Short mmCIF file of C-alpha atoms and ligand atoms in Angstrom, two decimals:
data_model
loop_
_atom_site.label_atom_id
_atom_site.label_comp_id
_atom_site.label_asym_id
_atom_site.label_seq_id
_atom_site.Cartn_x
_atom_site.Cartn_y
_atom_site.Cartn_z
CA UNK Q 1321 0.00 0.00 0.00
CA UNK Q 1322 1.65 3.34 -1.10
CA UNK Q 1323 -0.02 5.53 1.50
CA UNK Q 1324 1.34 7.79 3.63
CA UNK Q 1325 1.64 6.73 7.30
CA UNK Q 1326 -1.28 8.74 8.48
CA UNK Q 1327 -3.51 6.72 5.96
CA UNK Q 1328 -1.99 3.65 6.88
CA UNK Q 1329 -2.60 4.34 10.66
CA UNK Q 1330 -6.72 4.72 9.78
CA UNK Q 1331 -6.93 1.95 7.63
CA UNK Q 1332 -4.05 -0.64 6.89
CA UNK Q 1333 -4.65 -4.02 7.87
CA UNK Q 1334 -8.01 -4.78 7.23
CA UNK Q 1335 -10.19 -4.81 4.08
CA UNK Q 1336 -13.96 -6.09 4.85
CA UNK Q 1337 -15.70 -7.77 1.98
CA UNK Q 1338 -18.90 -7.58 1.10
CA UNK Q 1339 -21.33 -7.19 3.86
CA UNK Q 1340 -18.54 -7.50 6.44
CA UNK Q 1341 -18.06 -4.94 9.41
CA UNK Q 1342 -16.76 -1.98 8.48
CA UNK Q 1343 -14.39 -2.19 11.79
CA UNK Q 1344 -12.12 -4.41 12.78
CA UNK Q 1345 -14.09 -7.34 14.76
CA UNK Q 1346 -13.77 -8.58 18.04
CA UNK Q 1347 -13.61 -12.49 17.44
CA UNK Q 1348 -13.99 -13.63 20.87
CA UNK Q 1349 -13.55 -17.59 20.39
CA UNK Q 1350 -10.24 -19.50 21.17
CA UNK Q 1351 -11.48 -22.18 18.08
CA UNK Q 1352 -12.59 -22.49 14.92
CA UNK Q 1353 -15.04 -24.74 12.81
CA UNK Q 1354 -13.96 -26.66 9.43
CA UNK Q 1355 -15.58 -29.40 7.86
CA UNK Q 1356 -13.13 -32.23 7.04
CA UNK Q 1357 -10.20 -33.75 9.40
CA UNK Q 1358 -8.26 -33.79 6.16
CA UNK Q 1359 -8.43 -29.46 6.25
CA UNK Q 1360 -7.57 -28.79 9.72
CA UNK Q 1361 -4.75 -31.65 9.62
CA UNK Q 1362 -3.12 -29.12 6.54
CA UNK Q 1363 -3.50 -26.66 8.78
CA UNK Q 1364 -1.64 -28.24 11.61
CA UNK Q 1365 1.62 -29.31 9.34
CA UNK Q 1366 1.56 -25.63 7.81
CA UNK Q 1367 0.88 -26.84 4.29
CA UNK Q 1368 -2.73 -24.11 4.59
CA UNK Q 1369 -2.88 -21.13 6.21
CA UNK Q 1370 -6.08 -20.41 8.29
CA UNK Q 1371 -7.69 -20.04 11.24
CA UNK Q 1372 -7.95 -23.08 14.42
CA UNK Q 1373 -7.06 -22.13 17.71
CA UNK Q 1374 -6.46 -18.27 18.87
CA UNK Q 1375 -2.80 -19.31 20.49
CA UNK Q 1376 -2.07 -19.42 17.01
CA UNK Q 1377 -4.02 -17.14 14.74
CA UNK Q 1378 -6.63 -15.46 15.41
CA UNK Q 1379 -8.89 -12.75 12.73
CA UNK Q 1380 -8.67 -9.89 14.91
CA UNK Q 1381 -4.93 -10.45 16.09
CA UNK Q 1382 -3.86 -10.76 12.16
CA UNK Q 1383 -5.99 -7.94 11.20
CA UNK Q 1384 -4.23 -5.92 13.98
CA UNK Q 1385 -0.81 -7.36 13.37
CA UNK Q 1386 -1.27 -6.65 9.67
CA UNK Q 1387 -1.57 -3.23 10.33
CA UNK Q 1388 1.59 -2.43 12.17
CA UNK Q 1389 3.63 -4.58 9.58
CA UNK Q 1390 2.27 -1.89 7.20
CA UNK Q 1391 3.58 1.11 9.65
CA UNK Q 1392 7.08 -0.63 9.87
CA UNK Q 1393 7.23 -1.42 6.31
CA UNK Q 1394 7.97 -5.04 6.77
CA UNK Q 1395 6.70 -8.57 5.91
CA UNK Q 1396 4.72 -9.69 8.69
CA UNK Q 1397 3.87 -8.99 12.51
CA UNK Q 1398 2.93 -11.34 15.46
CA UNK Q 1399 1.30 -9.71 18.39
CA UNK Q 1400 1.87 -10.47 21.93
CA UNK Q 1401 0.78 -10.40 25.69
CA UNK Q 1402 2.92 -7.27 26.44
CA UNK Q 1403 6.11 -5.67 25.32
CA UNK Q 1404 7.97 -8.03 27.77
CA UNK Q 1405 7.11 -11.00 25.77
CA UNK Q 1406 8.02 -9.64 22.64
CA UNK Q 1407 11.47 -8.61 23.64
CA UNK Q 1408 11.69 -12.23 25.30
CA UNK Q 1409 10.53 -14.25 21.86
CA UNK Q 1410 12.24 -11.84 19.74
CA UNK Q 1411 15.50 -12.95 21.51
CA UNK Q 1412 14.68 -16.37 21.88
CA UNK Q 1413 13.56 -17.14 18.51
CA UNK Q 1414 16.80 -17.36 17.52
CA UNK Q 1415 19.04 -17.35 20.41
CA UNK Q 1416 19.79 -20.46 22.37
CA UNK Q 1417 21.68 -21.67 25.08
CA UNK Q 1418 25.24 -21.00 24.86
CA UNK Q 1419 24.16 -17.91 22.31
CA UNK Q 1420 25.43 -14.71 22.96
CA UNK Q 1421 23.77 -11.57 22.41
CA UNK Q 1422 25.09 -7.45 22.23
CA UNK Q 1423 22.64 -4.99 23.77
CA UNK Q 1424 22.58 -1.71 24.54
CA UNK Q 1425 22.86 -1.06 28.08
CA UNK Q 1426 20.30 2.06 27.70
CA UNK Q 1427 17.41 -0.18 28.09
CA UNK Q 1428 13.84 -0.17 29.49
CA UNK Q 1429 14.56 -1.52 33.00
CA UNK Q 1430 11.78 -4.44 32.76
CA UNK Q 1431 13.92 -5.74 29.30
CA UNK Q 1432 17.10 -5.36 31.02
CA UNK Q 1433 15.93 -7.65 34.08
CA UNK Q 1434 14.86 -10.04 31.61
CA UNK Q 1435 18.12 -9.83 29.48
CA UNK Q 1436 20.39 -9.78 32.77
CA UNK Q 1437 18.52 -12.40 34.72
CA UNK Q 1438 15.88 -14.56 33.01
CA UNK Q 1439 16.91 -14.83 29.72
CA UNK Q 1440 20.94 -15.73 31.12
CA UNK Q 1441 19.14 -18.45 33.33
CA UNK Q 1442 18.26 -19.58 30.31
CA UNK Q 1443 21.79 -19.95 29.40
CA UNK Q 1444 22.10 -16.89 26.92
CA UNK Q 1445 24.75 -14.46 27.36
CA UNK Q 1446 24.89 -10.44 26.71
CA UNK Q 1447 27.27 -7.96 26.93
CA UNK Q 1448 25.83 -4.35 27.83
CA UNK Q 1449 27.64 -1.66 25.85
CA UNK Q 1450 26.71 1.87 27.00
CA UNK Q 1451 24.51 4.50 24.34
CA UNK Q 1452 27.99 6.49 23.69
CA UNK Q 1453 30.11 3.21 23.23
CA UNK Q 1454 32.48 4.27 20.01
CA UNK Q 1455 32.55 2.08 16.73
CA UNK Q 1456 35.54 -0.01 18.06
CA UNK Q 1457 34.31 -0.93 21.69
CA UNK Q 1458 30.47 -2.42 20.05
CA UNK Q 1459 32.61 -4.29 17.59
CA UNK Q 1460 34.67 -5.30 20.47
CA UNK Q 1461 31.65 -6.91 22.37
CA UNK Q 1462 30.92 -10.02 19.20
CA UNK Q 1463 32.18 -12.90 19.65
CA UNK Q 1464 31.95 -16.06 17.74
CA UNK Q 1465 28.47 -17.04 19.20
CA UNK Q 1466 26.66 -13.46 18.78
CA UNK Q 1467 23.43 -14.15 17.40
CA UNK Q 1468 21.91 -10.97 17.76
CA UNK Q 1469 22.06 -7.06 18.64
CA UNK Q 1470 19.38 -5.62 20.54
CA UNK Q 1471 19.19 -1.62 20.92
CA UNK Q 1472 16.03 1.03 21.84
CA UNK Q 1473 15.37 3.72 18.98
CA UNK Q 1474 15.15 6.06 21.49
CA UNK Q 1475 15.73 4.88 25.44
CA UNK Q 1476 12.78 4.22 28.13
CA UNK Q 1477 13.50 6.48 30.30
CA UNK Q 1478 17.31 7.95 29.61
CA UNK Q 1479 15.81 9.24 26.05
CA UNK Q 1480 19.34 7.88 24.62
CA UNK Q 1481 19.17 7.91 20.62
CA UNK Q 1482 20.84 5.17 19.37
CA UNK Q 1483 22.76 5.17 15.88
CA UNK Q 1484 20.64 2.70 14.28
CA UNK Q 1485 22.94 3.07 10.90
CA UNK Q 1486 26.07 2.27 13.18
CA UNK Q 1487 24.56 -0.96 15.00
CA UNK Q 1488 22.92 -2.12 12.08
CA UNK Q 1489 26.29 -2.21 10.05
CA UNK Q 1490 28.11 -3.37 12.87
CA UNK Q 1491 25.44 -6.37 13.51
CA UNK Q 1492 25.52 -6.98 9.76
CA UNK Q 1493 29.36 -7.16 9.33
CA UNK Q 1494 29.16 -9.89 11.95
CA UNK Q 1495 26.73 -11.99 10.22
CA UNK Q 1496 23.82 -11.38 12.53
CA UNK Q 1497 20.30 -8.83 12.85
CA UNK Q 1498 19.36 -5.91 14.40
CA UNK Q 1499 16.70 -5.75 16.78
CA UNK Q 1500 15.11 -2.28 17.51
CA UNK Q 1501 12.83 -1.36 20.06
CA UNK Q 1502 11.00 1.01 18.64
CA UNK Q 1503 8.41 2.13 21.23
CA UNK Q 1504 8.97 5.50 21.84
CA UNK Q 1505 9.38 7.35 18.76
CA UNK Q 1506 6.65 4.72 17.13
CA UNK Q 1507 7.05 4.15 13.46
CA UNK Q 1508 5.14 7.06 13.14
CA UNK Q 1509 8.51 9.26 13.55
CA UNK Q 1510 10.80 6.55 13.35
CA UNK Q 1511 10.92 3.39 10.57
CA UNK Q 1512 13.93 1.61 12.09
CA UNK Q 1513 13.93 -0.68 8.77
CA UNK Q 1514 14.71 1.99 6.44
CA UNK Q 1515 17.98 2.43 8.05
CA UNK Q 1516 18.91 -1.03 8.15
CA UNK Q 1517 17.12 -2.76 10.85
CA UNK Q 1518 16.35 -6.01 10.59
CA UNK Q 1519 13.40 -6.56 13.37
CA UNK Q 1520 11.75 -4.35 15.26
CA UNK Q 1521 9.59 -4.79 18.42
CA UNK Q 1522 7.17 -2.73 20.38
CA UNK Q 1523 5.19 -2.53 23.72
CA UNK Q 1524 2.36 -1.23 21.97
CA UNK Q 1525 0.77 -0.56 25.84
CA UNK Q 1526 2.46 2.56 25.20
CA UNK Q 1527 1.57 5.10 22.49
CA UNK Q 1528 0.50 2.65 19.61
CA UNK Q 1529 -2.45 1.84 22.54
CA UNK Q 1530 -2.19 5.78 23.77
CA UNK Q 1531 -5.22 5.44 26.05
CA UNK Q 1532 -3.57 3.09 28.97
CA UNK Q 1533 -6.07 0.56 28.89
CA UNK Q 1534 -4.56 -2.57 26.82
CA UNK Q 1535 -1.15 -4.37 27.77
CA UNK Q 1536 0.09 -5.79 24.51
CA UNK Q 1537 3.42 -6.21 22.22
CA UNK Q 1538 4.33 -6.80 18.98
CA UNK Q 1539 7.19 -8.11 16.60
CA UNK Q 1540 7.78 -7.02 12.99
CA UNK Q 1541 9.96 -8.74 10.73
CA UNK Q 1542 11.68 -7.01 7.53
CA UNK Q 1543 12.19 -9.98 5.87
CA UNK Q 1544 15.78 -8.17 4.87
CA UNK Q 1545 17.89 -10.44 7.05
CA UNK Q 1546 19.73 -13.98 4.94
CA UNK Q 1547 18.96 -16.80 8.08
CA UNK Q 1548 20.94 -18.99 5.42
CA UNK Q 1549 24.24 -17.68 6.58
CA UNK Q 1550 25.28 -20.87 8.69
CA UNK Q 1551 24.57 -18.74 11.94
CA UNK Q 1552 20.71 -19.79 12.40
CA UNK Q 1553 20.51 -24.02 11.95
CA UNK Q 1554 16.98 -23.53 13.67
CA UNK Q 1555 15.49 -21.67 10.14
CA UNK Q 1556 17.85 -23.94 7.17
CA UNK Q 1557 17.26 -27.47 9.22
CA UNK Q 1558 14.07 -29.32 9.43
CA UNK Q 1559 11.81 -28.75 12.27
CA UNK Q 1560 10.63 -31.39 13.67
CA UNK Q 1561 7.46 -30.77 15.40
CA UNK Q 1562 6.30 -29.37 11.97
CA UNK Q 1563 6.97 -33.36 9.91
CA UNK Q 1564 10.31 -31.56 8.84
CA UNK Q 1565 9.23 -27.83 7.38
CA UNK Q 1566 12.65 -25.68 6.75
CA UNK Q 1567 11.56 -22.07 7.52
CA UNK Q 1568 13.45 -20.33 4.63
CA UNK Q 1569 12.52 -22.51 2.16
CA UNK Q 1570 8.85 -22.78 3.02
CA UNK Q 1571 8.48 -19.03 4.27
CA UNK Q 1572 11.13 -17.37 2.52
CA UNK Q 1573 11.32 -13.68 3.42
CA UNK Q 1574 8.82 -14.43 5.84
CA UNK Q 1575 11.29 -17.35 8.10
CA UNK Q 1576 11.52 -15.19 11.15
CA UNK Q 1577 8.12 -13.81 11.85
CA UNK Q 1578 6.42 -17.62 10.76
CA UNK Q 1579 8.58 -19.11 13.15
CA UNK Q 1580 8.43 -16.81 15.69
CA UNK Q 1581 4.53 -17.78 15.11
CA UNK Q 1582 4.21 -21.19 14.69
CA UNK Q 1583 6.94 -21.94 17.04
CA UNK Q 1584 7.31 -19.96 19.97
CA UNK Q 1585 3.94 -18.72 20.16
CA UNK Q 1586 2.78 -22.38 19.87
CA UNK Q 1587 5.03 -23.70 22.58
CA UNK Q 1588 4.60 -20.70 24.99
CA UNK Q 1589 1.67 -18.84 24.13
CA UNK Q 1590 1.80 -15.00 25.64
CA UNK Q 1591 -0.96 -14.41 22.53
CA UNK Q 1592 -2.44 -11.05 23.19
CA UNK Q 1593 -6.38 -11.54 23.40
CA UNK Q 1594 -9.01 -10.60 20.50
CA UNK Q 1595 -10.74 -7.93 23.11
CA UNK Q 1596 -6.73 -6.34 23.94
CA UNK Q 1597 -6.16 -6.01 19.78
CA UNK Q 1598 -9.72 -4.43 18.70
CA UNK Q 1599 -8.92 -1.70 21.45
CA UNK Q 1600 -5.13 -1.56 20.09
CA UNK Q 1601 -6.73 -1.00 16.80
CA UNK Q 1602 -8.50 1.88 18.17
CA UNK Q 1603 -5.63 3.60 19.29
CA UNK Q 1604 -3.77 3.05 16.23
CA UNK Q 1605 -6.33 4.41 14.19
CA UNK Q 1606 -5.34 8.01 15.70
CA UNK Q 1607 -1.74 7.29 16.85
CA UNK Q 1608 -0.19 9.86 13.35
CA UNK Q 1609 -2.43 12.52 15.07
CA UNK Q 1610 -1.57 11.43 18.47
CA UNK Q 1611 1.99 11.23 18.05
CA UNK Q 1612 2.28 15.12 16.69
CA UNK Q 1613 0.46 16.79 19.35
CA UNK Q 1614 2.78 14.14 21.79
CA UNK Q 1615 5.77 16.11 20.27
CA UNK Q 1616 4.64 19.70 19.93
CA UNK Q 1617 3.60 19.41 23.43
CA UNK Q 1618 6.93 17.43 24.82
CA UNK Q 1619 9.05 20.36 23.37
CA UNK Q 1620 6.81 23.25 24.76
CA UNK Q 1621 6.94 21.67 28.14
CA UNK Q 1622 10.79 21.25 27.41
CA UNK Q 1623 11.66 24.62 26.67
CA UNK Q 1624 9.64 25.33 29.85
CA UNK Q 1625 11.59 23.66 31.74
CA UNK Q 1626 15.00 24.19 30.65
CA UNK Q 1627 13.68 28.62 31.66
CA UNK Q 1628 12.88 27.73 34.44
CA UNK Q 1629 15.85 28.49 37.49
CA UNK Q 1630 14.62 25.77 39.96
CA UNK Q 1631 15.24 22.96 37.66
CA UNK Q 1632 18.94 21.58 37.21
CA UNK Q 1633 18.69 19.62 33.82
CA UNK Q 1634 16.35 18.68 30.73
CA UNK Q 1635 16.61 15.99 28.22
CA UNK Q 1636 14.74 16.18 25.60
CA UNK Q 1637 16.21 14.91 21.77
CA UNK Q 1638 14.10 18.06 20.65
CA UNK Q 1639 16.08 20.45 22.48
CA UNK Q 1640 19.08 22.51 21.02
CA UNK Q 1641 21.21 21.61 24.16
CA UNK Q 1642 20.46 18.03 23.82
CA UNK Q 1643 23.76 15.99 22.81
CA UNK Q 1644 21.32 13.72 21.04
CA UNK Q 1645 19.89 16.94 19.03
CA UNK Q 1646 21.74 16.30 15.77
CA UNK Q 1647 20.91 12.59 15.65
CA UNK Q 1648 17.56 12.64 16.44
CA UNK Q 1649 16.91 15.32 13.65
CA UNK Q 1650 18.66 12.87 11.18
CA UNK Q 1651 16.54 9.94 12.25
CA UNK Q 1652 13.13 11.33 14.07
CA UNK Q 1653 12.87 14.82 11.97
CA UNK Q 1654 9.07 15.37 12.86
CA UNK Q 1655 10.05 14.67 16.41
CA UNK Q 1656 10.61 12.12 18.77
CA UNK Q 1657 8.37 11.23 21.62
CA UNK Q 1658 6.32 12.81 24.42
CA UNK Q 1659 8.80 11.80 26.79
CA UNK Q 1660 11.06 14.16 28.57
CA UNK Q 1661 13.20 13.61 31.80
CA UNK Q 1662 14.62 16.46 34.21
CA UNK Q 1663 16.41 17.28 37.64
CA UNK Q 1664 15.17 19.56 40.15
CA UNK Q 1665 17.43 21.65 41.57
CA UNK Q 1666 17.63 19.94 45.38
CA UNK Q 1667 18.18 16.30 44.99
CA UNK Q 1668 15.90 13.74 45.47
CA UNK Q 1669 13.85 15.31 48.11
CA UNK Q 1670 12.96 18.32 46.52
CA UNK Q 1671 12.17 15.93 43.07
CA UNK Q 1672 9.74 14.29 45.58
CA UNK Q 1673 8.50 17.28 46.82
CA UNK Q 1674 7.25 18.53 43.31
CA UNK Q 1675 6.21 15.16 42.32
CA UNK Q 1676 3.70 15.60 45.52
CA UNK Q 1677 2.68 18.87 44.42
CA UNK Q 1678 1.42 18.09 40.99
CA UNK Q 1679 -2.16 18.47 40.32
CA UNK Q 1680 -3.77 17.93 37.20
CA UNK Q 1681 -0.61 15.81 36.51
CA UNK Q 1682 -1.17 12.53 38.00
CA UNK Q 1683 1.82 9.71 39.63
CA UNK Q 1684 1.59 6.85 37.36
CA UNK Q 1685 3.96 3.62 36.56
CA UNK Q 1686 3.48 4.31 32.84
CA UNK Q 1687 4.16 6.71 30.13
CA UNK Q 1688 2.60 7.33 26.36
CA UNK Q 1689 -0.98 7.61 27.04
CA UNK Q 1690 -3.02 10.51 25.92
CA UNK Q 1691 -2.74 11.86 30.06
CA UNK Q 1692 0.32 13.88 31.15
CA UNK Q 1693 1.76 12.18 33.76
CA UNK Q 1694 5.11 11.60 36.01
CA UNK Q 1695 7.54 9.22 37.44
CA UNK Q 1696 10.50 9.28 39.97
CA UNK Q 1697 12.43 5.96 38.13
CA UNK Q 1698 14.62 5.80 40.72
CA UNK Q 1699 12.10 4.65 43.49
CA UNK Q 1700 9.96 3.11 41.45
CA UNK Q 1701 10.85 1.19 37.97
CA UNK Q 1702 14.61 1.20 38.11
CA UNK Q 1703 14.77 0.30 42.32
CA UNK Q 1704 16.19 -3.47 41.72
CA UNK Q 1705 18.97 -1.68 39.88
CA UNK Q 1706 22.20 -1.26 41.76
CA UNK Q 1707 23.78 2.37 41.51
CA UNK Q 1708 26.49 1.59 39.19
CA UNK Q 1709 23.47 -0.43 37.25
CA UNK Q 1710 21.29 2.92 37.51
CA UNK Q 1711 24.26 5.22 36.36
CA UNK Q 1712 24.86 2.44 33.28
CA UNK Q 1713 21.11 3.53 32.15
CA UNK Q 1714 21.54 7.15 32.36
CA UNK Q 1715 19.29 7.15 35.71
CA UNK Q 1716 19.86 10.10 37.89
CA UNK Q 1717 19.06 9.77 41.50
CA UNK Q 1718 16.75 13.27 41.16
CA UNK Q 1719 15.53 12.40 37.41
CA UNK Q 1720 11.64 12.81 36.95
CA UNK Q 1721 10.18 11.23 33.80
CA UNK Q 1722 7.66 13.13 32.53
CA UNK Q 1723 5.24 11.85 29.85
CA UNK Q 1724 3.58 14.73 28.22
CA UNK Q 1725 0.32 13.73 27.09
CA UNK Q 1726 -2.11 15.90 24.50
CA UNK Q 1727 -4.19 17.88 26.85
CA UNK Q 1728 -4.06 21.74 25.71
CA UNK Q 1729 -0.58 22.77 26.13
CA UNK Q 1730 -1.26 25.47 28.42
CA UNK Q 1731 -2.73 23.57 31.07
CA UNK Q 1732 0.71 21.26 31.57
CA UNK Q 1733 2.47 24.36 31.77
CA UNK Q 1734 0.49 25.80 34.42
CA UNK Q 1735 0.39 22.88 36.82
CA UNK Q 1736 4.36 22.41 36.69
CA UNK Q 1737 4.32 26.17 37.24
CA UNK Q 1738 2.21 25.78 40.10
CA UNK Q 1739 4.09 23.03 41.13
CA UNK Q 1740 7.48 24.60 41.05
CA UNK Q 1741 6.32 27.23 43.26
CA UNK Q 1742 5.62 24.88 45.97
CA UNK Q 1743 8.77 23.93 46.53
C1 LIG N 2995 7.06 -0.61 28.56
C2 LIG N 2995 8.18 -1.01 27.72
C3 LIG N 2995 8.47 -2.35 27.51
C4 LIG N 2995 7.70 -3.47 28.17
O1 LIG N 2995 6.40 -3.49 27.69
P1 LIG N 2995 5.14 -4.06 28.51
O2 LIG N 2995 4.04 -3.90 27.56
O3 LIG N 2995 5.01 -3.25 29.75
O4 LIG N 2995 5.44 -5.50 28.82
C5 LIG N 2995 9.52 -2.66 26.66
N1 LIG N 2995 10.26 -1.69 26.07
C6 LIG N 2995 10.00 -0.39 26.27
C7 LIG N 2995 10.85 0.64 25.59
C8 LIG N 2995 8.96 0.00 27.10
O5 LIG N 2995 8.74 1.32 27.30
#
């Protein structure tokens, strides 16, 4: 579909026929009906494509999934529980045991707790590198069993802007993909696969949802990356547990994704639920507009800030001062996020004391919903980090994360004036 992305956020996805809803339905069964044993046994080896049990496929989920594959600009999506398991099966789908993987150490704490401890339980290595790391010290962290790279476009909650160009030619010169978290910016600003990304994942709980009310994730596959290389046995030998299907000759460009699918979503099932993707859908149907009033309103509040004499530091990729301007305006040039991160002058006790004096602005565990509101990482998300972990993520002890939502831009400013003055 040539659209632009605006179009595609209305109305990729899903094409009713004749008589069919107009929107997107809620199928709300876990089975489905055929009349021969001979049809749904195709469908179990994979030799027809169709609909049987919702752990698998499910109308609404593919509808949903189609959509965002559209946004990203690649060759299939699967959606998930939550962002967690995304990251998890994005990872795992072709990392195994004694696998190795290079990640950026600017990471959403929850995916760095599941890098550092679950997925290494598992028996699969990483090695951190920090958002600044130079050309030679990424290249130094491969070794002969990296299988993958894993960075965020733009970092939950240090706002570090990675150089997807840099990691994707330093993942590609060792033979293995790119995986982008692309939550933040959303491929509204940001289309990691046009600057040679190979997957990308999302918690779409955050903005693609934008109204807070639907835990979810998804993976999108480019179908850019060669699995025939010698790295990834799992994708040129026969599987097994599929009567000996070999994923890139059966799926081609589609290997990754299809496995991902009829694999790993098989075998552990985090499927996101019918009910979770119609209200996704809902929110991606206005995420374009969403995502430019996110922006506008994130830099006001910004520029705000950075006036203002009781507050220490801002980042914000939007801002001039930002050592992250330059980049982002090469990558994100309509803008980033809604996301912005300061100090208060005072420590962690004043940072409290404003957080307590907020108003309209309400204390939530969660950013990139339509309602401004504000987080001190440090006690909250980030507290199982140790300091030296914290400092590693860009985590200041006195950092508040603000998510700027798309209330009338006045009315933020007013309550963090109000605010201020309190303390
Ligand atoms: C929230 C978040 C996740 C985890 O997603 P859930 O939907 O909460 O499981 C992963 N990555 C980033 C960047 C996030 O902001």
């Amino acid at each position: 579909m040539g659209y632009h992305i605006n179009t595609k956020c209305v109305q990729a996805g899903y094409e009713p026929k004749n008589g069919e809803s107009r929107v997107i339905p809620i199928v709300q069964s876990t089975t489905f009906k055929y009349d021969s044993a001979a049809t749904l046994g195709k469908l179990f080896d994979l030799e027809e494509s169709g609909f049987f049990y919702t752990r698998l496929a499910n109308p609404t989920l593919s509808a949903v999934a189609d959509k965002i594959a559209a946004l990203e600009g690649g060759v299939g999506a699967m959606l998930t529980a939550s962002g967690q398991s995304a990251s998890m099966l994005s990872i795992t789908n072709i990392c195994h045991a004694g696998d190795h993987v290079v990640c950026a150490s600017a990471i959403y704490g929850g995916t760095f707790n599941l890098f550092n401890k679950s997925l290494r339980e598992l028996g699969i290595e990483f090695t951190f590198v920090t958002p600044d790391a130079a050309e030679d010290e990424i290249n130094a962290a491969f070794r002969d069993n990296t299988r993958a790279v894993f960075v965020e476009s733009v970092s939950n909650p240090s706002l570090d802007v990675a150089d997807i160009e840099l990691y994707a030619k330093l993942a590609h010169a060792h033979g293995v993909p790119l995986i982008v978290d692309n939550t933040f910016p959303t491929p509204v600003n940001f289309r990691p696969f046009e600057w040679g990304a190979d997957i990308v994942v999302h918690s779409t709980s955050k903005y693609m949802d934008g109204h807070a009310v639907a835990l979810g994730g998804v993976i999108v596959d480019s179908g850019n990356f060669d699995w025939t290389n010698g790295k990834y046995p799992a994708f040129t030998e026969p599987d097994e547990s599929y009567h000996g299907v070999v994923y890139t000759e059966k799926f081609g460009k589609a290997a990754y994704i299809t496995k991902a699918l009829t694999h790993l979503m098989r075998d552990y099932g985090p499927q996101q639920s019918p009910q979770n993707a119609f209200l996704l859908n809902l929110g991606l149907e206005t995420l374009f507009l969403r995502m430019e009033r996110h922006c506008s309103n994130a830099l006001a509040v910004a520029k705000f800030l950075e006036q203002n004499d009781k507050i220490e530091w801002v980042n914000y990729p939007g801002l001039e001062s930002n050592k992250y301007y330059e980049r982002a305006k090469k990558y994100m040039p309509d803008g980033s996020c809604g996301v912005i991160s300061f100090g208060v002058k005072g420590g962690r006790e004043k940072a409290m004391q404003f957080m307590d004096s907020l108003d309209m602005i309400k204390l939530v565990i969660h950013v990139a919903d339509a309602r401004t509101c504000a987080l001190h990482p440090a006690s909250t998300t980030h507290r199982q980090l140790t300091d030296k972990q914290l400092e590693d993520c860009g985590v200041k002890p006195n950092l508040i994360r603000m998510s700027v939502g798309i209330e009338y831009v006045d009315d933020i400013i007013a309550d963090i004036k109000q605010a201020l003055a309190k303390i």
